[in-house]
Coordinates of N, CA and C in Angstrom, one line a residue:
X1 N -22.2 -10.5 -6.5 CA -23.3 -10.7 -7.4 C -22.9 -11.4 -8.7
X2 N -21.7 -11.0 -9.2 CA -21.2 -11.6 -10.4 C -21.0 -13.1 -10.3
X3 N -20.4 -13.5 -9.2 CA -20.1 -14.9 -9.0 C -21.4 -15.7 -8.8
X4 N -22.3 -15.1 -8.0 CA -23.6 -15.8 -7.7 C -24.4 -16.1 -9.0
X5 N -24.3 -15.2 -10.0 CA -25.1 -15.4 -11.2 C -24.3 -16.2 -12.3
X6 N -23.0 -16.5 -12.0 CA -22.2 -17.2 -12.9 C -21.7 -16.4 -14.1
X7 N -21.6 -15.1 -13.8 CA -21.2 -14.2 -14.9 C -19.7 -14.0 -14.9
X8 N -19.1 -13.7 -16.0 CA -17.7 -13.5 -16.1 C -17.4 -12.0 -15.8
X9 N -16.2 -11.8 -15.2 CA -15.8 -10.4 -14.9 C -14.7 -10.1 -15.9
X10 N -15.1 -9.6 -17.1 CA -14.1 -9.2 -18.1 C -13.7 -7.8 -18.0
X11 N -12.5 -7.5 -17.4 CA -12.2 -6.2 -17.0 C -11.7 -5.3 -18.1
X12 N -11.2 -5.8 -19.2 CA -10.7 -5.0 -20.3 C -11.4 -5.4 -21.6
X13 N -11.3 -4.5 -22.6 CA -11.8 -4.8 -23.9 C -11.1 -5.9 -24.5
X14 N -9.8 -6.0 -24.2 CA -9.0 -7.2 -24.7 C -9.5 -8.5 -24.2
X15 N -10.1 -8.5 -23.0 CA -10.7 -9.7 -22.5 C -12.1 -9.9 -23.0
X16 N -12.9 -8.8 -23.3 CA -14.3 -8.9 -23.6 C -14.5 -9.2 -25.1
X17 N -13.7 -8.6 -26.0 CA -13.9 -8.7 -27.4 C -13.8 -10.2 -27.9
X18 N -12.9 -11.0 -27.5 CA -12.9 -12.4 -27.9 C -14.1 -13.2 -27.6
X19 N -14.9 -12.7 -26.7 CA -16.2 -13.4 -26.5 C -17.1 -13.5 -27.7
X20 N -16.9 -12.5 -28.6 CA -17.7 -12.5 -29.9 C -17.3 -13.7 -30.8
X21 N -16.2 -14.3 -30.5 CA -15.8 -15.4 -31.4 C -16.3 -16.8 -30.8
X22 N -16.9 -16.8 -29.7 CA -17.3 -18.1 -29.1 C -18.5 -18.7 -29.9
X23 N -18.4 -20.0 -30.1 CA -19.5 -20.6 -30.9 C -20.9 -20.3 -30.3
X24 N -21.1 -20.3 -29.0 CA -22.4 -20.1 -28.5 C -22.9 -18.7 -28.7
X25 N -22.0 -17.7 -28.8 CA -22.3 -16.3 -29.1 C -22.6 -16.2 -30.5
X26 N -21.8 -16.8 -31.4 CA -22.1 -16.8 -32.8 C -23.5 -17.4 -33.1
X27 N -23.8 -18.5 -32.5 CA -25.1 -19.2 -32.7 C -26.2 -18.3 -32.2
X28 N -26.0 -17.6 -31.1 CA -27.1 -16.8 -30.6 C -27.4 -15.6 -31.5
X29 N -26.3 -15.0 -32.0 CA -26.5 -13.9 -33.0 C -27.2 -14.3 -34.2
X30 N -26.8 -15.5 -34.7 CA -27.4 -16.0 -35.9 C -28.8 -16.5 -35.7
X31 N -29.1 -17.2 -34.6 CA -30.4 -17.7 -34.3 C -31.4 -16.5 -34.2
X32 N -31.0 -15.4 -33.6 CA -31.8 -14.3 -33.4 C -31.9 -13.4 -34.6
X33 N -31.2 -13.7 -35.7 CA -31.2 -12.9 -36.9 C -30.5 -11.6 -36.8
X34 N -29.6 -11.4 -35.8 CA -28.9 -10.2 -35.6 C -27.8 -10.0 -36.6
X35 N -26.8 -11.0 -36.5 CA -25.7 -11.0 -37.4 C -25.4 -12.4 -37.9
X36 N -24.9 -12.5 -39.1 CA -24.4 -13.8 -39.6 C -23.0 -14.0 -39.0
X37 N -22.6 -15.3 -39.0 CA -21.2 -15.5 -38.5 C -20.1 -14.7 -39.1
X38 N -20.3 -14.5 -40.4 CA -19.3 -13.7 -41.2 C -19.3 -12.2 -40.7
X39 N -20.6 -11.7 -40.5 CA -20.7 -10.3 -40.0 C -20.2 -10.2 -38.6
X40 N -20.4 -11.2 -37.8 CA -19.9 -11.1 -36.4 C -18.4 -11.1 -36.3
X41 N -17.8 -12.0 -37.2 CA -16.3 -12.1 -37.3 C -15.8 -10.7 -37.8
X42 N -16.4 -10.1 -38.7 CA -16.0 -8.8 -39.2 C -16.1 -7.8 -38.1
X43 N -17.2 -7.8 -37.3 CA -17.3 -6.8 -36.2 C -16.1 -7.0 -35.2
X44 N -15.8 -8.3 -34.9 CA -14.7 -8.5 -34.0 C -13.4 -8.0 -34.5
X45 N -13.1 -8.2 -35.8 CA -11.9 -7.7 -36.3 C -11.8 -6.2 -36.3
X46 N -13.0 -5.5 -36.7 CA -13.0 -4.1 -36.7 C -12.8 -3.5 -35.2
X47 N -13.6 -4.1 -34.3 CA -13.5 -3.6 -32.9 C -12.1 -3.8 -32.3
X48 N -11.5 -5.0 -32.6 CA -10.1 -5.3 -32.2 C -9.1 -4.3 -32.7
X49 N -9.3 -4.0 -34.0 CA -8.3 -3.1 -34.7 C -8.5 -1.7 -34.1
X50 N -9.8 -1.3 -33.8 CA -10.0 0.1 -33.2 C -9.4 0.1 -31.8
X51 N -9.5 -0.9 -31.1 CA -9.0 -0.9 -29.7 C -7.4 -0.8 -29.7
X52 N -6.8 -1.6 -30.6 CA -5.4 -1.6 -30.7 C -4.9 -0.2 -31.2
X53 N -5.5 0.3 -32.2 CA -5.1 1.6 -32.7 C -5.3 2.7 -31.7
X54 N -6.4 2.7 -30.9 CA -6.6 3.7 -29.9 C -5.5 3.7 -28.8
X55 N -5.2 2.5 -28.3 CA -4.2 2.3 -27.3 C -2.8 2.8 -27.8
X56 N -2.5 2.4 -29.0 CA -1.2 2.7 -29.6 C -1.1 4.2 -29.9
X57 N -2.1 4.9 -30.3 CA -2.1 6.3 -30.5 C -1.9 7.0 -29.2
X58 N -2.6 6.6 -28.1 CA -2.5 7.1 -26.8 C -1.1 6.9 -26.3
X59 N -0.5 5.8 -26.5 CA 0.9 5.5 -26.1 C 1.9 6.4 -26.8
X60 N 1.7 6.6 -28.1 CA 2.6 7.6 -28.8 C 2.4 9.0 -28.2
X61 N 1.2 9.4 -27.9 CA 1.0 10.7 -27.4 C 1.6 10.8 -26.0
X62 N 1.5 9.8 -25.2 CA 2.2 9.8 -23.8 C 3.7 10.0 -24.0
X63 N 4.3 9.3 -25.0 CA 5.7 9.5 -25.2 C 6.0 10.9 -25.6
X64 N 5.2 11.4 -26.5 CA 5.5 12.8 -27.0 C 5.4 13.8 -25.9
X65 N 4.3 13.8 -25.1 CA 4.1 14.7 -24.1 C 5.3 14.6 -23.0
X66 N 5.6 13.4 -22.7 CA 6.6 13.1 -21.7 C 8.0 13.7 -22.1
X67 N 8.3 13.4 -23.4 CA 9.6 13.8 -23.9 C 9.7 15.2 -24.3
X68 N 8.7 15.8 -24.9 CA 8.8 17.2 -25.4 C 8.3 18.3 -24.5
X69 N 7.5 17.9 -23.5 CA 6.9 18.9 -22.6 C 7.4 18.7 -21.2
X70 N 7.2 17.5 -20.7 CA 7.4 17.3 -19.2 C 8.9 17.2 -19.0
X71 N 9.7 16.4 -19.7 CA 11.1 16.2 -19.5 C 11.9 17.5 -19.5
X72 N 11.7 18.4 -20.5 CA 12.4 19.6 -20.6 C 12.1 20.5 -19.4
X73 N 10.8 20.6 -19.0 CA 10.4 21.4 -17.8 C 11.1 20.9 -16.5
X74 N 11.1 19.5 -16.4 CA 11.7 18.9 -15.2 C 13.2 19.2 -15.2
X75 N 13.9 19.1 -16.3 CA 15.3 19.4 -16.4 C 15.6 20.9 -16.0
X76 N 14.8 21.8 -16.5 CA 15.0 23.2 -16.2 C 14.7 23.4 -14.7
X77 N 13.7 22.8 -14.1 CA 13.4 23.0 -12.7 C 14.6 22.4 -11.9
X78 N 15.1 21.2 -12.2 CA 16.2 20.6 -11.5 C 17.4 21.5 -11.6
X79 N 17.7 22.0 -12.8 CA 18.8 22.9 -13.0 C 18.7 24.1 -12.0
X80 N 17.6 24.8 -12.0 CA 17.4 25.9 -11.1 C 17.6 25.5 -9.7
X81 N 17.0 24.4 -9.3 CA 17.1 24.0 -7.9 C 18.6 23.7 -7.5
X82 N 19.3 23.0 -8.4 CA 20.7 22.7 -8.1 C 21.5 23.9 -8.0
X83 N 21.3 24.9 -8.9 CA 22.0 26.2 -8.8 C 21.7 26.8 -7.5
X84 N 20.5 26.8 -7.0 CA 20.1 27.4 -5.8 C 20.8 26.7 -4.6
X85 N 20.9 25.4 -4.7 CA 21.6 24.6 -3.6 C 23.1 24.9 -3.6
X86 N 23.7 25.0 -4.8 CA 25.1 25.4 -4.8 C 25.4 26.8 -4.3
X87 N 24.5 27.7 -4.6 CA 24.6 29.1 -4.1 C 24.5 29.1 -2.6
X88 N 23.6 28.4 -2.0 CA 23.4 28.3 -0.6 C 24.6 27.7 0.1
X89 N 25.2 26.6 -0.5 CA 26.4 26.0 0.1 C 27.5 27.0 0.0
X90 N 27.6 27.8 -1.1 CA 28.7 28.8 -1.2 C 28.7 29.8 -0.1
X91 N 27.6 30.1 0.5 CA 27.6 31.1 1.6 C 27.5 30.4 2.9
X92 N 27.8 29.1 2.9 CA 27.9 28.4 4.2 C 26.7 27.8 4.8
X93 N 25.6 27.7 4.0 CA 24.4 27.1 4.5 C 24.4 25.6 4.2
X94 N 23.6 24.9 4.9 CA 23.4 23.4 4.7 C 22.0 23.2 4.1
X95 N 21.8 23.4 2.8 CA 20.4 23.2 2.3 C 20.0 21.8 2.2
X96 N 18.7 21.6 2.3 CA 18.0 20.3 2.2 C 17.9 19.9 0.7
X97 N 18.5 18.7 0.4 CA 18.5 18.2 -1.0 C 17.3 17.3 -1.2
X98 N 16.4 17.2 -0.3 CA 15.3 16.2 -0.4 C 14.4 16.4 -1.7
X99 N 14.0 17.6 -2.0 CA 13.2 17.9 -3.1 C 13.9 17.6 -4.4
X100 N 15.2 18.0 -4.4 CA 16.0 17.7 -5.6 C 16.2 16.2 -5.9
X101 N 16.3 15.5 -4.8 CA 16.4 14.0 -4.9 C 15.1 13.4 -5.4
X102 N 14.0 13.9 -4.9 CA 12.7 13.4 -5.3 C 12.5 13.7 -6.8
X103 N 12.8 14.9 -7.2 CA 12.6 15.3 -8.6 C 13.5 14.4 -9.5
X104 N 14.8 14.2 -9.1 CA 15.7 13.4 -9.9 C 15.2 11.9 -10.0
X105 N 14.7 11.4 -8.9 CA 14.2 10.0 -8.9 C 13.0 9.9 -9.8
X106 N 12.0 10.9 -9.8 CA 10.9 10.8 -10.6 C 11.2 11.1 -12.1
X107 N 12.3 11.9 -12.3 CA 12.7 12.2 -13.7 C 13.3 10.9 -14.2
X108 N 14.1 10.1 -13.5 CA 14.6 8.9 -13.9 C 13.5 7.9 -14.2
X109 N 12.5 7.8 -13.3 CA 11.3 7.0 -13.5 C 10.6 7.3 -14.8
X110 N 10.4 8.6 -15.1 CA 9.8 9.1 -16.3 C 10.6 8.7 -17.5
X111 N 11.9 8.9 -17.5 CA 12.7 8.6 -18.7 C 12.8 7.1 -18.9
X112 N 12.9 6.3 -17.8 CA 13.0 4.9 -18.0 C 11.6 4.3 -18.5
X113 N 10.6 4.9 -18.0 CA 9.2 4.5 -18.5 C 9.0 4.8 -19.9
X114 N 9.5 5.9 -20.4 CA 9.3 6.3 -21.8 C 10.1 5.3 -22.7
X115 N 11.3 5.0 -22.3 CA 12.1 4.1 -23.0 C 11.5 2.7 -23.1
X116 N 11.0 2.2 -22.0 CA 10.4 0.9 -22.0 C 9.1 0.9 -22.8
X117 N 8.3 2.0 -22.7 CA 7.1 2.1 -23.5 C 7.4 2.1 -25.0
X118 N 8.4 2.8 -25.4 CA 8.8 2.9 -26.8 C 9.2 1.5 -27.3
X119 N 10.0 0.8 -26.5 CA 10.4 -0.5 -27.0 C 9.2 -1.4 -27.1
X120 N 8.2 -1.4 -26.2 CA 7.0 -2.2 -26.2 C 6.2 -1.8 -27.4
X121 N 6.1 -0.6 -27.8 CA 5.3 -0.1 -29.0 C 5.9 -0.7 -30.2
X122 N 7.3 -0.8 -30.3 CA 7.9 -1.2 -31.5 C 8.0 -2.7 -31.6
X123 N 7.6 -3.4 -30.6 CA 7.6 -4.9 -30.7 C 6.3 -5.5 -30.4
X124 N 5.3 -5.2 -31.2 CA 3.9 -5.8 -31.0 C 3.9 -7.3 -31.4
X125 N 3.2 -8.1 -30.7 CA 3.2 -9.5 -31.0 C 2.3 -9.7 -32.2
X126 N 2.5 -10.9 -32.9 CA 1.6 -11.2 -34.0 C 0.4 -11.9 -33.6
X127 N -0.7 -11.7 -34.3 CA -2.0 -12.3 -34.0 C -2.9 -11.3 -33.2
X128 N -4.1 -11.3 -33.6 CA -5.1 -10.3 -33.0 C -5.2 -10.5 -31.5
X129 N -5.4 -11.7 -31.0 CA -5.6 -11.9 -29.6 C -4.3 -11.5 -28.8
X130 N -3.2 -11.9 -29.3 CA -1.9 -11.5 -28.5 C -1.7 -10.0 -28.6
X131 N -2.1 -9.3 -29.7 CA -1.9 -7.9 -29.8 C -2.9 -7.2 -28.8
X132 N -4.1 -7.7 -28.7 CA -5.1 -7.1 -27.8 C -4.5 -7.2 -26.4
X133 N -4.0 -8.4 -26.0 CA -3.5 -8.6 -24.7 C -2.2 -7.7 -24.4
X134 N -1.4 -7.6 -25.4 CA -0.2 -6.7 -25.3 C -0.6 -5.3 -25.0
X135 N -1.7 -4.8 -25.6 CA -2.1 -3.4 -25.4 C -2.6 -3.3 -23.9
X136 N -3.4 -4.3 -23.5 CA -4.1 -4.3 -22.2 C -3.1 -4.5 -21.0
X137 N -2.2 -5.5 -21.2 CA -1.4 -5.9 -20.1 C 0.0 -5.4 -20.1
X138 N 0.5 -4.8 -21.3 CA 1.8 -4.2 -21.3 C 1.8 -2.7 -21.5
X139 N 1.1 -2.2 -22.6 CA 1.1 -0.8 -22.9 C 0.4 0.1 -21.9
X140 N -0.8 -0.4 -21.5 CA -1.6 0.4 -20.6 C -0.9 0.6 -19.2
X141 N -0.3 -0.5 -18.6 CA 0.4 -0.4 -17.4 C 1.7 0.5 -17.5
X142 N 2.4 0.4 -18.6 CA 3.5 1.3 -18.8 C 3.1 2.7 -18.9
X143 N 2.0 3.0 -19.6 CA 1.5 4.4 -19.6 C 1.1 4.8 -18.2
X144 N 0.6 4.0 -17.4 CA 0.2 4.3 -16.0 C 1.4 4.7 -15.2
X145 N 2.6 4.0 -15.4 CA 3.8 4.3 -14.7 C 4.3 5.7 -15.1
X146 N 4.2 6.0 -16.3 CA 4.7 7.3 -16.8 C 3.8 8.4 -16.2
X147 N 2.5 8.1 -16.1 CA 1.5 9.0 -15.5 C 1.8 9.2 -14.1
X148 N 2.2 8.1 -13.3 CA 2.5 8.3 -11.9 C 3.7 9.2 -11.7
X149 N 4.7 9.0 -12.5 CA 5.9 9.9 -12.5 C 5.5 11.3 -12.8
X150 N 4.7 11.5 -13.8 CA 4.3 12.9 -14.2 C 3.5 13.5 -13.1
X151 N 2.6 12.8 -12.5 CA 1.8 13.3 -11.4 C 2.7 13.8 -10.2
X152 N 3.7 12.9 -9.9 CA 4.6 13.3 -8.8 C 5.4 14.5 -9.2
X153 N 5.8 14.6 -10.4 CA 6.6 15.8 -10.8 C 5.8 17.1 -10.9
X154 N 4.5 16.9 -11.2 CA 3.6 18.1 -11.3 C 3.6 18.8 -9.9
X155 N 3.6 18.0 -8.8 CA 3.6 18.5 -7.5 C 4.9 19.2 -7.0
X156 N 6.0 18.9 -7.7 CA 7.3 19.4 -7.3 C 7.9 20.4 -8.2
X157 N 7.5 20.4 -9.5 CA 8.1 21.4 -10.4 C 7.3 22.7 -10.3
X158 N 8.1 23.8 -10.4 CA 7.5 25.1 -10.2 C 6.4 25.4 -11.3
X159 N 5.4 26.0 -10.8 CA 4.2 26.3 -11.7 C 4.6 27.0 -13.0
X160 N 5.5 27.9 -12.9 CA 5.9 28.7 -14.1 C 6.6 27.9 -15.1
X161 N 7.1 26.7 -14.7 CA 7.8 25.8 -15.7 C 6.9 24.7 -16.2
X162 N 5.9 24.3 -15.4 CA 5.0 23.2 -15.8 C 4.2 23.5 -17.0
X163 N 4.4 22.7 -18.1 CA 3.8 23.1 -19.4 C 2.3 22.7 -19.6
X164 N 1.8 21.9 -18.7 CA 0.4 21.4 -18.8 C -0.5 22.0 -17.7
X165 N -1.8 22.1 -18.0 CA -2.7 22.5 -16.9 C -2.5 21.5 -15.7
X166 N -2.5 22.1 -14.5 CA -2.4 21.2 -13.3 C -3.8 20.8 -12.9
X167 N -3.8 19.8 -12.1 CA -5.1 19.3 -11.6 C -5.8 20.5 -10.9
X168 N -5.1 21.2 -10.1 CA -5.7 22.4 -9.4 C -6.3 23.4 -10.4
X169 N -5.6 23.6 -11.4 CA -6.1 24.6 -12.5 C -7.4 24.0 -13.1
X170 N -7.4 22.7 -13.4 CA -8.5 22.1 -14.0 C -9.7 22.1 -13.1
X171 N -9.5 21.9 -11.8 CA -10.6 21.9 -10.9 C -11.1 23.2 -10.5
X172 N -10.2 24.2 -10.4 CA -10.6 25.5 -9.9 C -10.2 26.5 -11.0
X173 N -10.9 26.6 -12.1 CA -10.6 27.5 -13.1 C -10.7 29.0 -12.6
X174 N -9.7 29.7 -13.0 CA -9.7 31.1 -12.5 C -10.6 32.0 -13.4

């Protein structure tokens, strides 16, 4: 339906906000007496700043939660699991290391993701348009990768160690 009507499919705010700067949009707002060109430009700048600020605050929060809550819980869980595996080997058993390997791989993904996100946060591009796109095409996907790792870890880390409410707890409050 979008293509049939000749409409654009602007998926992110970073794609949609620059539309306010188009001459035909500026003319429309002015012709209808809604906003002057100066007022429209001001709105664009405020909306762009709000978008960038919101994404950057969320990214810093993702880093903080990943590093101060999730990573320590994962380390403790992995330590317990490795201790259990060593104890089992000491009495002659052949324990399965699959879960430990999964946790270790997700932990590495989490830590690598946080390092990459932190670097991206500290190197924003100059210019409003480039900064908007940086948030939409770099920061948000990096936050998504950290989220994927955290979601995988939530399913593997013992409930008594997991510091955040689980999806199950959110859906089925006791």
